[in-house]
């Protein structure tokens, strides 16, 4: 789905919701691949590899206009690809899922703080702050759902690094607003994500599990993660960041736990608790409030 520069603002809000919905379903696909002995680094390489190759059909440009732009594209690929995926997946090996989900979902807060410091065209208001806090409280209710946090220094630190890396990725992308096609930017991010992940694959010493592709379930999930969740969703999210602004777009990340909750109830038939329902209401209301709480600096 593509919106041109003349599309109404609501179109990009819808695109943000669709993107978050797809990303909210990727946990199940990744879980299937992990159960077939594929490593997190290997999964990311397959995802980004497919996305990178297919992205060439939409952008043939080789290099950015300057060394500085090429450097920041590399930073975006490294932070939004290698660091984010490695930190998040490794964190799950040290601490419980609730901890990781809760800390990673703090990304909008970190993004807002970085954006205020680095992007003069955006500012935070009392309404945006209130909406973000309401959504954050709701997200905590949905993720924890009555559970008790069990702190783990290593796992929790890695989860925070994942959240921070995505915040850096989101802010860095604003450097390219309107100066390059979004397909070019997205393809370069896949390229540098692959390049910086290769040393991890080599140092890990694990053999590639190519034989797993003989299983239809593995092939279909890899294609879903590569084509839909990576190529199309990274493009759509990058477009949303450009059109809505870093802070406003990032607030939609609060809704990811809601998607996971709906999937767990509809597909896994897990019980729906009153705490989760209240948390969902908080998230949706908080996002609504926050979307009207951001305005650009205006010269007097």
Coordinates of C-alpha atoms in Angstrom, one line a residue:
X1 CA 0.0 0.0 0.0
X2 CA 1.4 3.4 -1.0
X3 CA 0.3 6.9 -0.3
X4 CA 1.6 9.9 -2.3
X5 CA 2.5 13.2 -0.8
X6 CA -1.1 14.5 -1.5
X7 CA -2.7 11.7 0.5
X8 CA -4.8 12.8 3.5
X9 CA -3.1 12.5 6.9
X10 CA -5.5 9.8 8.0
X11 CA -4.2 7.5 5.3
X12 CA -0.8 7.3 7.1
X13 CA -2.5 6.7 10.4
X14 CA -4.2 3.7 8.8
X15 CA -1.0 2.6 7.3
X16 CA 0.7 2.8 10.8
X17 CA -2.0 0.6 12.3
X18 CA -1.7 -2.0 9.6
X19 CA 2.0 -2.1 9.9
X20 CA 1.8 -2.5 13.7
X21 CA -0.8 -5.2 13.3
X22 CA 1.5 -7.3 11.0
X23 CA 4.5 -6.8 13.3
X24 CA 2.3 -7.9 16.2
X25 CA 1.8 -11.3 14.5
X26 CA 5.5 -12.0 13.7
X27 CA 6.2 -13.5 17.1
X28 CA 4.2 -16.7 16.1
X29 CA 6.1 -17.0 12.9
X30 CA 9.5 -16.5 14.6
X31 CA 8.5 -19.1 17.2
X32 CA 7.9 -21.7 14.5
X33 CA 11.3 -21.1 12.9
X34 CA 13.0 -21.2 16.3
X35 CA 11.3 -24.6 16.9
X36 CA 12.9 -25.8 13.7
X37 CA 16.4 -24.9 15.2
X38 CA 17.0 -21.7 13.2
X39 CA 18.9 -19.2 15.2
X40 CA 17.7 -15.6 15.7
X41 CA 20.6 -14.2 13.6
X42 CA 19.9 -16.7 10.9
X43 CA 16.2 -15.8 10.8
X44 CA 17.1 -12.1 10.5
X45 CA 19.5 -12.7 7.6
X46 CA 16.8 -14.7 5.7
X47 CA 14.3 -11.9 6.4
X48 CA 16.5 -9.1 5.3
X49 CA 18.0 -11.1 2.4
X50 CA 14.7 -11.7 0.8
X51 CA 13.6 -8.1 1.5
X52 CA 16.8 -6.7 0.0
X53 CA 16.6 -8.7 -3.2
X54 CA 13.0 -7.8 -3.8
X55 CA 13.5 -4.1 -3.0
X56 CA 15.7 -3.8 -6.1
X57 CA 12.6 -4.0 -8.2
X58 CA 11.5 -0.7 -6.7
X59 CA 14.8 1.2 -6.4
X60 CA 18.0 0.7 -8.5
X61 CA 20.0 3.6 -7.1
X62 CA 23.3 2.5 -5.7
X63 CA 24.7 5.1 -3.4
X64 CA 23.5 8.1 -1.4
X65 CA 24.4 11.6 -2.5
X66 CA 27.1 12.1 0.1
X67 CA 29.3 10.0 2.4
X68 CA 27.5 11.4 5.4
X69 CA 24.2 10.2 4.1
X70 CA 25.6 6.8 3.4
X71 CA 27.1 6.6 6.9
X72 CA 23.7 7.4 8.5
X73 CA 22.0 4.8 6.3
X74 CA 24.6 2.3 7.7
X75 CA 23.8 3.5 11.3
X76 CA 20.0 3.0 10.6
X77 CA 20.6 -0.6 9.3
X78 CA 22.9 -1.4 12.1
X79 CA 20.6 -0.1 14.9
X80 CA 17.2 -1.0 13.4
X81 CA 18.4 -4.4 12.1
X82 CA 21.4 -6.0 13.8
X83 CA 21.3 -4.4 17.3
X84 CA 17.5 -4.4 17.7
X85 CA 16.9 -8.1 16.7
X86 CA 20.0 -9.4 18.5
X87 CA 19.3 -7.5 21.7
X88 CA 15.6 -8.4 21.8
X89 CA 16.0 -12.1 20.9
X90 CA 19.0 -12.6 23.3
X91 CA 17.1 -10.9 26.1
X92 CA 14.5 -13.6 25.9
X93 CA 17.2 -16.1 26.7
X94 CA 17.9 -14.4 30.0
X95 CA 14.6 -13.0 31.3
X96 CA 10.9 -13.7 31.0
X97 CA 8.9 -12.5 28.0
X98 CA 6.8 -10.1 30.1
X99 CA 10.0 -8.2 31.1
X100 CA 11.2 -8.0 27.5
X101 CA 7.8 -6.9 26.1
X102 CA 7.3 -4.3 28.8
X103 CA 10.8 -2.7 28.3
X104 CA 10.8 -2.9 24.5
X105 CA 7.4 -1.2 24.4
X106 CA 9.0 1.8 26.1
X107 CA 10.4 2.6 22.7
X108 CA 7.9 5.5 22.0
X109 CA 9.1 7.3 25.2
X110 CA 12.8 6.9 24.3
X111 CA 12.0 8.0 20.7
X112 CA 10.2 11.1 21.9
X113 CA 13.1 12.1 24.1
X114 CA 15.6 11.6 21.3
X115 CA 13.4 13.4 18.8
X116 CA 13.0 16.5 21.1
X117 CA 16.8 16.7 21.4
X118 CA 17.7 16.0 17.8
X119 CA 14.8 17.2 15.6
X120 CA 13.8 20.8 16.0
X121 CA 10.7 20.4 13.8
X122 CA 9.0 18.4 16.6
X123 CA 8.1 19.2 20.1
X124 CA 6.3 17.6 23.0
X125 CA 3.2 19.0 24.6
X126 CA 1.2 18.3 27.8
X127 CA -1.4 16.5 25.8
X128 CA 1.1 14.3 24.1
X129 CA 2.8 13.5 27.4
X130 CA -0.6 12.6 29.0
X131 CA -1.6 10.4 26.1
X132 CA 1.8 8.6 26.1
X133 CA 1.6 8.0 29.9
X134 CA -1.9 6.6 29.6
X135 CA -0.9 4.3 26.7
X136 CA 2.2 3.2 28.6
X137 CA 0.1 2.3 31.7
X138 CA -2.3 0.4 29.5
X139 CA 0.5 -1.4 27.8
X140 CA 1.9 -2.5 31.2
X141 CA -1.5 -3.9 32.2
X142 CA -1.8 -5.9 29.0
X143 CA 1.8 -7.2 29.0
X144 CA 1.9 -8.1 32.7
X145 CA -1.7 -9.1 33.1
X146 CA -1.4 -9.6 36.8
X147 CA 2.1 -11.2 36.7
X148 CA 5.0 -10.1 38.9
X149 CA 8.1 -8.8 37.3
X150 CA 11.3 -10.8 37.9
X151 CA 14.2 -8.5 37.4
X152 CA 17.2 -9.9 35.5
X153 CA 20.1 -7.4 35.0
X154 CA 21.4 -8.9 31.8
X155 CA 18.1 -9.7 30.1
X156 CA 16.5 -6.4 31.1
X157 CA 19.5 -4.4 30.0
X158 CA 19.5 -6.1 26.6
X159 CA 15.7 -5.4 26.3
X160 CA 16.4 -1.7 27.0
X161 CA 19.2 -1.7 24.4
X162 CA 16.7 -3.1 21.9
X163 CA 14.2 -0.3 22.7
X164 CA 16.9 2.4 22.5
X165 CA 18.3 1.0 19.2
X166 CA 14.8 1.3 17.5
X167 CA 14.5 4.8 18.9
X168 CA 17.8 5.8 17.3
X169 CA 16.7 4.1 14.1
X170 CA 13.5 6.2 14.0
X171 CA 15.3 9.5 14.7
X172 CA 18.1 8.8 12.2
X173 CA 15.6 8.2 9.4
X174 CA 14.3 11.8 9.7
X175 CA 17.6 12.9 8.2
X176 CA 16.4 11.6 4.8
X177 CA 13.0 13.2 4.7
X178 CA 12.1 14.0 1.1
X179 CA 15.6 13.7 -0.3
X180 CA 15.5 10.1 -1.3
X181 CA 12.8 7.7 -2.4
X182 CA 11.7 5.7 0.6
X183 CA 12.3 2.4 -1.3
X184 CA 16.0 3.4 -1.7
X185 CA 16.3 4.2 2.0
X186 CA 14.5 1.0 3.0
X187 CA 16.7 -1.2 0.7
X188 CA 19.9 0.4 2.0
X189 CA 18.7 -0.4 5.6
X190 CA 18.3 -4.1 4.7
X191 CA 21.8 -4.0 3.0
X192 CA 23.6 -2.6 6.1
X193 CA 21.6 -4.8 8.4
X194 CA 22.8 -7.9 6.5
X195 CA 26.4 -6.6 6.4
X196 CA 26.6 -6.0 10.1
X197 CA 24.9 -9.2 11.0
X198 CA 27.3 -11.4 9.0
X199 CA 30.1 -11.2 11.6
X200 CA 27.6 -12.5 14.2
X201 CA 26.8 -15.4 12.0
X202 CA 30.5 -16.2 11.4
X203 CA 31.5 -15.9 15.1
X204 CA 28.5 -17.9 16.2
X205 CA 29.8 -20.9 14.4
X206 CA 26.4 -22.4 14.0
X207 CA 25.7 -24.0 10.5
X208 CA 22.9 -22.6 8.4
X209 CA 19.8 -24.8 8.6
X210 CA 19.0 -24.7 4.9
X211 CA 17.5 -28.2 5.1
X212 CA 14.7 -26.8 7.2
X213 CA 13.3 -25.1 4.1
X214 CA 12.1 -28.5 2.9
X215 CA 9.3 -28.0 5.5
X216 CA 6.5 -26.1 4.0
X217 CA 5.8 -24.4 7.3
X218 CA 9.3 -23.0 7.5
X219 CA 9.3 -21.7 3.9
X220 CA 6.0 -20.0 4.3
X221 CA 6.9 -18.3 7.5
X222 CA 10.3 -17.1 6.1
X223 CA 8.5 -15.7 3.1
X224 CA 5.9 -14.0 5.3
X225 CA 8.7 -12.5 7.5
X226 CA 10.8 -11.5 4.5
X227 CA 8.2 -10.1 2.1
X228 CA 5.4 -8.8 4.3
X229 CA 6.9 -8.2 7.8
X230 CA 10.3 -6.9 6.4
X231 CA 10.1 -5.5 2.9
X232 CA 6.6 -4.1 2.9
X233 CA 6.3 -3.2 6.6
X234 CA 9.7 -1.5 6.9
X235 CA 8.9 0.5 3.8
X236 CA 5.4 1.5 5.2
X237 CA 6.8 2.3 8.6
X238 CA 9.6 4.5 7.2
X239 CA 6.9 6.3 5.1
X240 CA 4.8 6.8 8.2
X241 CA 7.8 8.2 10.1
X242 CA 8.4 10.7 7.3
X243 CA 4.8 11.8 6.9
X244 CA 3.5 11.8 10.5
X245 CA 6.7 12.6 12.3
X246 CA 8.9 10.5 14.6
X247 CA 7.0 11.0 17.9
X248 CA 3.5 10.8 16.5
X249 CA 4.2 7.6 14.5
X250 CA 6.1 5.9 17.3
X251 CA 3.1 6.2 19.7
X252 CA 1.4 3.5 17.6
X253 CA 4.0 1.1 18.9
X254 CA 2.0 1.0 22.1
X255 CA -0.7 -0.9 20.3
X256 CA 1.5 -3.9 19.6
X257 CA 0.6 -5.7 22.9
X258 CA -3.1 -5.3 21.9
X259 CA -2.4 -7.2 18.6
X260 CA -0.6 -9.9 20.4
X261 CA -3.5 -10.2 22.9
X262 CA -6.1 -10.5 20.1
X263 CA -4.0 -13.1 18.4
X264 CA -3.6 -15.1 21.6
X265 CA -7.3 -15.1 22.3
X266 CA -8.5 -15.8 18.7
X267 CA -5.8 -18.3 17.6
X268 CA -4.4 -19.8 20.8
X269 CA -7.8 -19.6 22.7
X270 CA -6.2 -18.1 25.7
X271 CA -8.6 -16.5 28.3
X272 CA -9.3 -12.8 28.1
X273 CA -8.9 -11.2 31.5
X274 CA -10.5 -8.0 32.8
X275 CA -7.0 -6.6 33.4
X276 CA -6.2 -7.0 29.7
X277 CA -9.4 -5.4 28.6
X278 CA -8.8 -2.4 30.9
X279 CA -5.2 -2.1 29.6
X280 CA -6.5 -2.2 26.0
X281 CA -8.9 0.6 26.6
X282 CA -6.1 2.6 28.2
X283 CA -3.8 2.0 25.2
X284 CA -6.4 3.0 22.6
X285 CA -7.5 6.1 24.6
X286 CA -3.9 7.1 25.2
X287 CA -3.0 6.9 21.5
X288 CA -6.1 8.9 20.6
X289 CA -5.0 11.6 23.1
X290 CA -1.4 11.6 22.0
X291 CA -2.2 11.9 18.3
X292 CA -3.6 15.4 19.0
X293 CA -0.8 16.4 21.3
X294 CA 2.0 17.1 18.9
X295 CA 2.7 20.2 16.8
X296 CA 5.8 21.5 15.1
X297 CA 7.8 24.5 16.1
X298 CA 6.5 27.6 14.4
X299 CA 8.6 30.7 13.7
X300 CA 7.1 33.8 15.2

